[in-house]
């Protein structure tokens, strides 16, 4: 199942620099592992924002929830998830 996900990050401006660096390193490692596994095939930065659009490819709504709630930045994000379905006019299989 494919999902379009928008993630907006809102880190506290007064967050300790070392804590922030460690958090971002864990986030990067987690998301890159999911990319290697094929569960996160696309990620794009939204220009001018601390946000991204991603496509997730997982087996269920429960799995997408588990994947997103496992993000180290989850508590600092606003996330919008949209399940996707094949469009009848798409010429690709």
PDB file of N, CA and C in Angstrom, residues 9-80:
ATOM      1  N   UNK A   9       8.305  19.570  10.796  1.00  0.00           N
ATOM      2  CA  UNK A   9       9.086  19.445  12.026  1.00  0.00           C
ATOM      3  C   UNK A   9       9.080  20.769  12.785  1.00  0.00           C
ATOM      4  N   UNK A  10       8.853  20.678  14.101  1.00  0.00           N
ATOM      5  CA  UNK A  10       8.811  21.863  14.966  1.00  0.00           C
ATOM      6  C   UNK A  10       9.668  21.602  16.195  1.00  0.00           C
ATOM      7  N   UNK A  11      10.984  21.744  16.044  1.00  0.00           N
ATOM      8  CA  UNK A  11      11.876  21.586  17.186  1.00  0.00           C
ATOM      9  C   UNK A  11      11.856  22.855  18.041  1.00  0.00           C
ATOM     10  N   UNK A  12      11.924  22.711  19.352  1.00  0.00           N
ATOM     11  CA  UNK A  12      11.947  23.901  20.209  1.00  0.00           C
ATOM     12  C   UNK A  12      13.191  24.730  19.926  1.00  0.00           C
ATOM     13  N   UNK A  13      13.051  26.035  19.789  1.00  0.00           N
ATOM     14  CA  UNK A  13      14.208  26.876  19.481  1.00  0.00           C
ATOM     15  C   UNK A  13      15.286  26.830  20.566  1.00  0.00           C
ATOM     16  N   UNK A  14      14.900  26.498  21.793  1.00  0.00           N
ATOM     17  CA  UNK A  14      15.872  26.468  22.886  1.00  0.00           C
ATOM     18  C   UNK A  14      16.386  25.056  23.189  1.00  0.00           C
ATOM     19  N   UNK A  15      16.158  24.110  22.260  1.00  0.00           N
ATOM     20  CA  UNK A  15      16.632  22.740  22.483  1.00  0.00           C
ATOM     21  C   UNK A  15      18.158  22.724  22.583  1.00  0.00           C
ATOM     22  N   UNK A  16      18.666  21.972  23.533  1.00  0.00           N
ATOM     23  CA  UNK A  16      20.100  21.823  23.711  1.00  0.00           C
ATOM     24  C   UNK A  16      20.741  21.340  22.408  1.00  0.00           C
ATOM     25  N   UNK A  17      21.833  21.950  22.014  1.00  0.00           N
ATOM     26  CA  UNK A  17      22.480  21.646  20.728  1.00  0.00           C
ATOM     27  C   UNK A  17      22.935  20.191  20.632  1.00  0.00           C
ATOM     28  N   UNK A  18      23.492  19.654  21.719  1.00  0.00           N
ATOM     29  CA  UNK A  18      23.932  18.257  21.693  1.00  0.00           C
ATOM     30  C   UNK A  18      22.748  17.301  21.605  1.00  0.00           C
ATOM     31  N   UNK A  19      21.680  17.608  22.328  1.00  0.00           N
ATOM     32  CA  UNK A  19      20.462  16.792  22.272  1.00  0.00           C
ATOM     33  C   UNK A  19      19.873  16.818  20.861  1.00  0.00           C
ATOM     34  N   UNK A  20      19.845  18.009  20.265  1.00  0.00           N
ATOM     35  CA  UNK A  20      19.319  18.153  18.907  1.00  0.00           C
ATOM     36  C   UNK A  20      20.158  17.355  17.920  1.00  0.00           C
ATOM     37  N   UNK A  21      21.469  17.453  18.003  1.00  0.00           N
ATOM     38  CA  UNK A  21      22.353  16.727  17.086  1.00  0.00           C
ATOM     39  C   UNK A  21      22.151  15.215  17.215  1.00  0.00           C
ATOM     40  N   UNK A  22      22.045  14.714  18.440  1.00  0.00           N
ATOM     41  CA  UNK A  22      21.840  13.273  18.658  1.00  0.00           C
ATOM     42  C   UNK A  22      20.486  12.830  18.123  1.00  0.00           C
ATOM     43  N   UNK A  23      19.463  13.636  18.346  1.00  0.00           N
ATOM     44  CA  UNK A  23      18.119  13.329  17.857  1.00  0.00           C
ATOM     45  C   UNK A  23      18.090  13.268  16.326  1.00  0.00           C
ATOM     46  N   UNK A  24      18.716  14.244  15.680  1.00  0.00           N
ATOM     47  CA  UNK A  24      18.746  14.280  14.217  1.00  0.00           C
ATOM     48  C   UNK A  24      19.555  13.116  13.643  1.00  0.00           C
ATOM     49  N   UNK A  25      20.603  12.709  14.325  1.00  0.00           N
ATOM     50  CA  UNK A  25      21.395  11.561  13.876  1.00  0.00           C
ATOM     51  C   UNK A  25      20.571  10.273  13.961  1.00  0.00           C
ATOM     52  N   UNK A  26      19.820  10.102  15.040  1.00  0.00           N
ATOM     53  CA  UNK A  26      18.950   8.919  15.164  1.00  0.00           C
ATOM     54  C   UNK A  26      17.858   8.934  14.091  1.00  0.00           C
ATOM     55  N   UNK A  27      17.300  10.104  13.837  1.00  0.00           N
ATOM     56  CA  UNK A  27      16.256  10.249  12.800  1.00  0.00           C
ATOM     57  C   UNK A  27      16.803   9.847  11.435  1.00  0.00           C
ATOM     58  N   UNK A  28      17.979  10.330  11.101  1.00  0.00           N
ATOM     59  CA  UNK A  28      18.597  10.028   9.812  1.00  0.00           C
ATOM     60  C   UNK A  28      18.862   8.532   9.675  1.00  0.00           C
ATOM     61  N   UNK A  29      19.409   7.915  10.699  1.00  0.00           N
ATOM     62  CA  UNK A  29      19.706   6.484  10.648  1.00  0.00           C
ATOM     63  C   UNK A  29      18.425   5.669  10.486  1.00  0.00           C
ATOM     64  N   UNK A  30      17.387   6.015  11.227  1.00  0.00           N
ATOM     65  CA  UNK A  30      16.101   5.303  11.162  1.00  0.00           C
ATOM     66  C   UNK A  30      15.482   5.439   9.769  1.00  0.00           C
ATOM     67  N   UNK A  31      15.419   6.660   9.260  1.00  0.00           N
ATOM     68  CA  UNK A  31      14.779   6.868   7.956  1.00  0.00           C
ATOM     69  C   UNK A  31      15.591   6.233   6.824  1.00  0.00           C
ATOM     70  N   UNK A  32      16.903   6.284   6.913  1.00  0.00           N
ATOM     71  CA  UNK A  32      17.716   5.669   5.856  1.00  0.00           C
ATOM     72  C   UNK A  32      17.610   4.149   5.872  1.00  0.00           C
ATOM     73  N   UNK A  33      17.449   3.559   7.057  1.00  0.00           N
ATOM     74  CA  UNK A  33      17.254   2.109   7.119  1.00  0.00           C
ATOM     75  C   UNK A  33      15.934   1.727   6.447  1.00  0.00           C
ATOM     76  N   UNK A  34      14.885   2.498   6.704  1.00  0.00           N
ATOM     77  CA  UNK A  34      13.594   2.237   6.061  1.00  0.00           C
ATOM     78  C   UNK A  34      13.683   2.423   4.545  1.00  0.00           C
ATOM     79  N   UNK A  35      14.502   3.366   4.103  1.00  0.00           N
ATOM     80  CA  UNK A  35      14.705   3.550   2.663  1.00  0.00           C
ATOM     81  C   UNK A  35      15.406   2.329   2.063  1.00  0.00           C
ATOM     82  N   UNK A  36      16.437   1.851   2.745  1.00  0.00           N
ATOM     83  CA  UNK A  36      17.155   0.656   2.255  1.00  0.00           C
ATOM     84  C   UNK A  36      16.238  -0.558   2.181  1.00  0.00           C
ATOM     85  N   UNK A  37      15.288  -0.652   3.116  1.00  0.00           N
ATOM     86  CA  UNK A  37      14.346  -1.779   3.149  1.00  0.00           C
ATOM     87  C   UNK A  37      13.242  -1.647   2.107  1.00  0.00           C
ATOM     88  N   UNK A  38      13.166  -0.502   1.428  1.00  0.00           N
ATOM     89  CA  UNK A  38      12.142  -0.288   0.407  1.00  0.00           C
ATOM     90  C   UNK A  38      10.820   0.202   0.953  1.00  0.00           C
ATOM     91  N   UNK A  39      10.738   0.461   2.243  1.00  0.00           N
ATOM     92  CA  UNK A  39       9.487   0.935   2.839  1.00  0.00           C
ATOM     93  C   UNK A  39       9.292   2.443   2.668  1.00  0.00           C
ATOM     94  N   UNK A  40      10.383   3.142   2.354  1.00  0.00           N
ATOM     95  CA  UNK A  40      10.346   4.603   2.204  1.00  0.00           C
ATOM     96  C   UNK A  40      11.023   4.935   0.878  1.00  0.00           C
ATOM     97  N   UNK A  41      10.348   4.651  -0.244  1.00  0.00           N
ATOM     98  CA  UNK A  41      11.014   4.785  -1.544  1.00  0.00           C
ATOM     99  C   UNK A  41      11.274   6.219  -2.004  1.00  0.00           C
ATOM    100  N   UNK A  42      10.544   7.200  -1.467  1.00  0.00           N
ATOM    101  CA  UNK A  42      10.729   8.582  -1.925  1.00  0.00           C
ATOM    102  C   UNK A  42      10.638   9.543  -0.745  1.00  0.00           C
ATOM    103  N   UNK A  43      11.537  10.536  -0.747  1.00  0.00           N
ATOM    104  CA  UNK A  43      11.484  11.616   0.234  1.00  0.00           C
ATOM    105  C   UNK A  43      11.982  12.886  -0.453  1.00  0.00           C
ATOM    106  N   UNK A  44      11.211  13.967  -0.300  1.00  0.00           N
ATOM    107  CA  UNK A  44      11.586  15.255  -0.887  1.00  0.00           C
ATOM    108  C   UNK A  44      11.473  16.332   0.168  1.00  0.00           C
ATOM    109  N   UNK A  45      12.469  17.196   0.236  1.00  0.00           N
ATOM    110  CA  UNK A  45      12.414  18.380   1.101  1.00  0.00           C
ATOM    111  C   UNK A  45      11.440  19.362   0.460  1.00  0.00           C
ATOM    112  N   UNK A  46      10.629  20.021   1.270  1.00  0.00           N
ATOM    113  CA  UNK A  46       9.766  21.095   0.783  1.00  0.00           C
ATOM    114  C   UNK A  46      10.587  22.375   0.886  1.00  0.00           C
ATOM    115  N   UNK A  47      10.878  22.975  -0.244  1.00  0.00           N
ATOM    116  CA  UNK A  47      11.768  24.139  -0.297  1.00  0.00           C
ATOM    117  C   UNK A  47      11.282  25.240   0.639  1.00  0.00           C
ATOM    118  N   UNK A  48      12.206  25.745   1.439  1.00  0.00           N
ATOM    119  CA  UNK A  48      11.923  26.858   2.325  1.00  0.00           C
ATOM    120  C   UNK A  48      11.222  26.489   3.621  1.00  0.00           C
ATOM    121  N   UNK A  49      11.008  25.191   3.876  1.00  0.00           N
ATOM    122  CA  UNK A  49      10.327  24.761   5.092  1.00  0.00           C
ATOM    123  C   UNK A  49      11.126  23.645   5.752  1.00  0.00           C
ATOM    124  N   UNK A  50      10.914  23.451   7.037  1.00  0.00           N
ATOM    125  CA  UNK A  50      11.488  22.287   7.709  1.00  0.00           C
ATOM    126  C   UNK A  50      10.421  21.205   7.635  1.00  0.00           C
ATOM    127  N   UNK A  51      10.270  20.656   6.430  1.00  0.00           N
ATOM    128  CA  UNK A  51       9.193  19.716   6.142  1.00  0.00           C
ATOM    129  C   UNK A  51       9.582  18.862   4.949  1.00  0.00           C
ATOM    130  N   UNK A  52       8.871  17.740   4.801  1.00  0.00           N
ATOM    131  CA  UNK A  52       9.101  16.893   3.632  1.00  0.00           C
ATOM    132  C   UNK A  52       7.807  16.251   3.175  1.00  0.00           C
ATOM    133  N   UNK A  53       7.819  15.861   1.911  1.00  0.00           N
ATOM    134  CA  UNK A  53       6.814  14.969   1.352  1.00  0.00           C
ATOM    135  C   UNK A  53       7.495  13.632   1.152  1.00  0.00           C
ATOM    136  N   UNK A  54       6.844  12.568   1.575  1.00  0.00           N
ATOM    137  CA  UNK A  54       7.401  11.234   1.403  1.00  0.00           C
ATOM    138  C   UNK A  54       6.345  10.303   0.844  1.00  0.00           C
ATOM    139  N   UNK A  55       6.814   9.260   0.176  1.00  0.00           N
ATOM    140  CA  UNK A  55       5.966   8.140  -0.224  1.00  0.00           C
ATOM    141  C   UNK A  55       6.439   6.937   0.574  1.00  0.00           C
ATOM    142  N   UNK A  56       5.515   6.316   1.290  1.00  0.00           N
ATOM    143  CA  UNK A  56       5.810   5.102   2.032  1.00  0.00           C
ATOM    144  C   UNK A  56       5.114   3.935   1.348  1.00  0.00           C
ATOM    145  N   UNK A  57       5.756   2.792   1.328  1.00  0.00           N
ATOM    146  CA  UNK A  57       5.218   1.589   0.691  1.00  0.00           C
ATOM    147  C   UNK A  57       5.243   0.463   1.719  1.00  0.00           C
ATOM    148  N   UNK A  58       4.120   0.278   2.405  1.00  0.00           N
ATOM    149  CA  UNK A  58       4.022  -0.705   3.484  1.00  0.00           C
ATOM    150  C   UNK A  58       2.758  -1.541   3.307  1.00  0.00           C
ATOM    151  N   UNK A  59       2.587  -2.530   4.164  1.00  0.00           N
ATOM    152  CA  UNK A  59       1.506  -3.502   3.996  1.00  0.00           C
ATOM    153  C   UNK A  59       0.155  -3.085   4.569  1.00  0.00           C
ATOM    154  N   UNK A  60       0.132  -2.120   5.491  1.00  0.00           N
ATOM    155  CA  UNK A  60      -1.142  -1.817   6.149  1.00  0.00           C
ATOM    156  C   UNK A  60      -1.112  -0.432   6.791  1.00  0.00           C
ATOM    157  N   UNK A  61      -2.309   0.020   7.175  1.00  0.00           N
ATOM    158  CA  UNK A  61      -2.425   1.272   7.921  1.00  0.00           C
ATOM    159  C   UNK A  61      -1.689   1.155   9.255  1.00  0.00           C
ATOM    160  N   UNK A  62      -1.797  -0.013   9.878  1.00  0.00           N
ATOM    161  CA  UNK A  62      -1.102  -0.219  11.151  1.00  0.00           C
ATOM    162  C   UNK A  62       0.405  -0.104  10.988  1.00  0.00           C
ATOM    163  N   UNK A  63       0.937  -0.648   9.888  1.00  0.00           N
ATOM    164  CA  UNK A  63       2.378  -0.569   9.674  1.00  0.00           C
ATOM    165  C   UNK A  63       2.830   0.869   9.427  1.00  0.00           C
ATOM    166  N   UNK A  64       2.060   1.635   8.665  1.00  0.00           N
ATOM    167  CA  UNK A  64       2.454   3.030   8.442  1.00  0.00           C
ATOM    168  C   UNK A  64       2.431   3.791   9.766  1.00  0.00           C
ATOM    169  N   UNK A  65       1.449   3.509  10.611  1.00  0.00           N
ATOM    170  CA  UNK A  65       1.395   4.158  11.925  1.00  0.00           C
ATOM    171  C   UNK A  65       2.607   3.767  12.774  1.00  0.00           C
ATOM    172  N   UNK A  66       2.938   2.487  12.793  1.00  0.00           N
ATOM    173  CA  UNK A  66       4.084   2.017  13.564  1.00  0.00           C
ATOM    174  C   UNK A  66       5.380   2.649  13.062  1.00  0.00           C
ATOM    175  N   UNK A  67       5.547   2.691  11.751  1.00  0.00           N
ATOM    176  CA  UNK A  67       6.750   3.270  11.151  1.00  0.00           C
ATOM    177  C   UNK A  67       6.882   4.746  11.539  1.00  0.00           C
ATOM    178  N   UNK A  68       5.790   5.505  11.387  1.00  0.00           N
ATOM    179  CA  UNK A  68       5.847   6.941  11.676  1.00  0.00           C
ATOM    180  C   UNK A  68       6.014   7.216  13.163  1.00  0.00           C
ATOM    181  N   UNK A  69       5.325   6.476  14.004  1.00  0.00           N
ATOM    182  CA  UNK A  69       5.441   6.722  15.445  1.00  0.00           C
ATOM    183  C   UNK A  69       6.802   6.298  15.984  1.00  0.00           C
ATOM    184  N   UNK A  70       7.549   5.507  15.207  1.00  0.00           N
ATOM    185  CA  UNK A  70       8.905   5.137  15.585  1.00  0.00           C
ATOM    186  C   UNK A  70       9.955   6.171  15.227  1.00  0.00           C
ATOM    187  N   UNK A  71       9.580   7.191  14.472  1.00  0.00           N
ATOM    188  CA  UNK A  71      10.535   8.242  14.117  1.00  0.00           C
ATOM    189  C   UNK A  71      11.007   8.966  15.371  1.00  0.00           C
ATOM    190  N   UNK A  72      12.310   9.123  15.553  1.00  0.00           N
ATOM    191  CA  UNK A  72      12.797   9.857  16.719  1.00  0.00           C
ATOM    192  C   UNK A  72      12.233  11.282  16.827  1.00  0.00           C
ATOM    193  N   UNK A  73      11.911  11.901  15.698  1.00  0.00           N
ATOM    194  CA  UNK A  73      11.337  13.253  15.704  1.00  0.00           C
ATOM    195  C   UNK A  73       9.810  13.261  15.834  1.00  0.00           C
ATOM    196  N   UNK A  74       9.189  12.100  15.979  1.00  0.00           N
ATOM    197  CA  UNK A  74       7.727  11.998  15.960  1.00  0.00           C
ATOM    198  C   UNK A  74       7.050  13.004  16.899  1.00  0.00           C
ATOM    199  N   UNK A  75       7.552  13.152  18.092  1.00  0.00           N
ATOM    200  CA  UNK A  75       6.940  14.068  19.054  1.00  0.00           C
ATOM    201  C   UNK A  75       7.059  15.535  18.688  1.00  0.00           C
ATOM    202  N   UNK A  76       7.859  15.832  17.686  1.00  0.00           N
ATOM    203  CA  UNK A  76       8.079  17.213  17.241  1.00  0.00           C
ATOM    204  C   UNK A  76       7.490  17.465  15.849  1.00  0.00           C
ATOM    205  N   UNK A  77       6.639  16.560  15.388  1.00  0.00           N
ATOM    206  CA  UNK A  77       6.122  16.653  14.020  1.00  0.00           C
ATOM    207  C   UNK A  77       4.608  16.798  13.986  1.00  0.00           C
ATOM    208  N   UNK A  78       4.161  17.511  12.966  1.00  0.00           N
ATOM    209  CA  UNK A  78       2.773  17.421  12.513  1.00  0.00           C
ATOM    210  C   UNK A  78       2.829  16.567  11.261  1.00  0.00           C
ATOM    211  N   UNK A  79       2.046  15.492  11.226  1.00  0.00           N
ATOM    212  CA  UNK A  79       2.098  14.530  10.121  1.00  0.00           C
ATOM    213  C   UNK A  79       0.710  14.377   9.521  1.00  0.00           C
ATOM    214  N   UNK A  80       0.648  14.432   8.201  1.00  0.00           N
ATOM    215  CA  UNK A  80      -0.587  14.177   7.475  1.00  0.00           C
ATOM    216  C   UNK A  80      -0.352  12.982   6.562  1.00  0.00           C
TER     217      UNK A  80
END
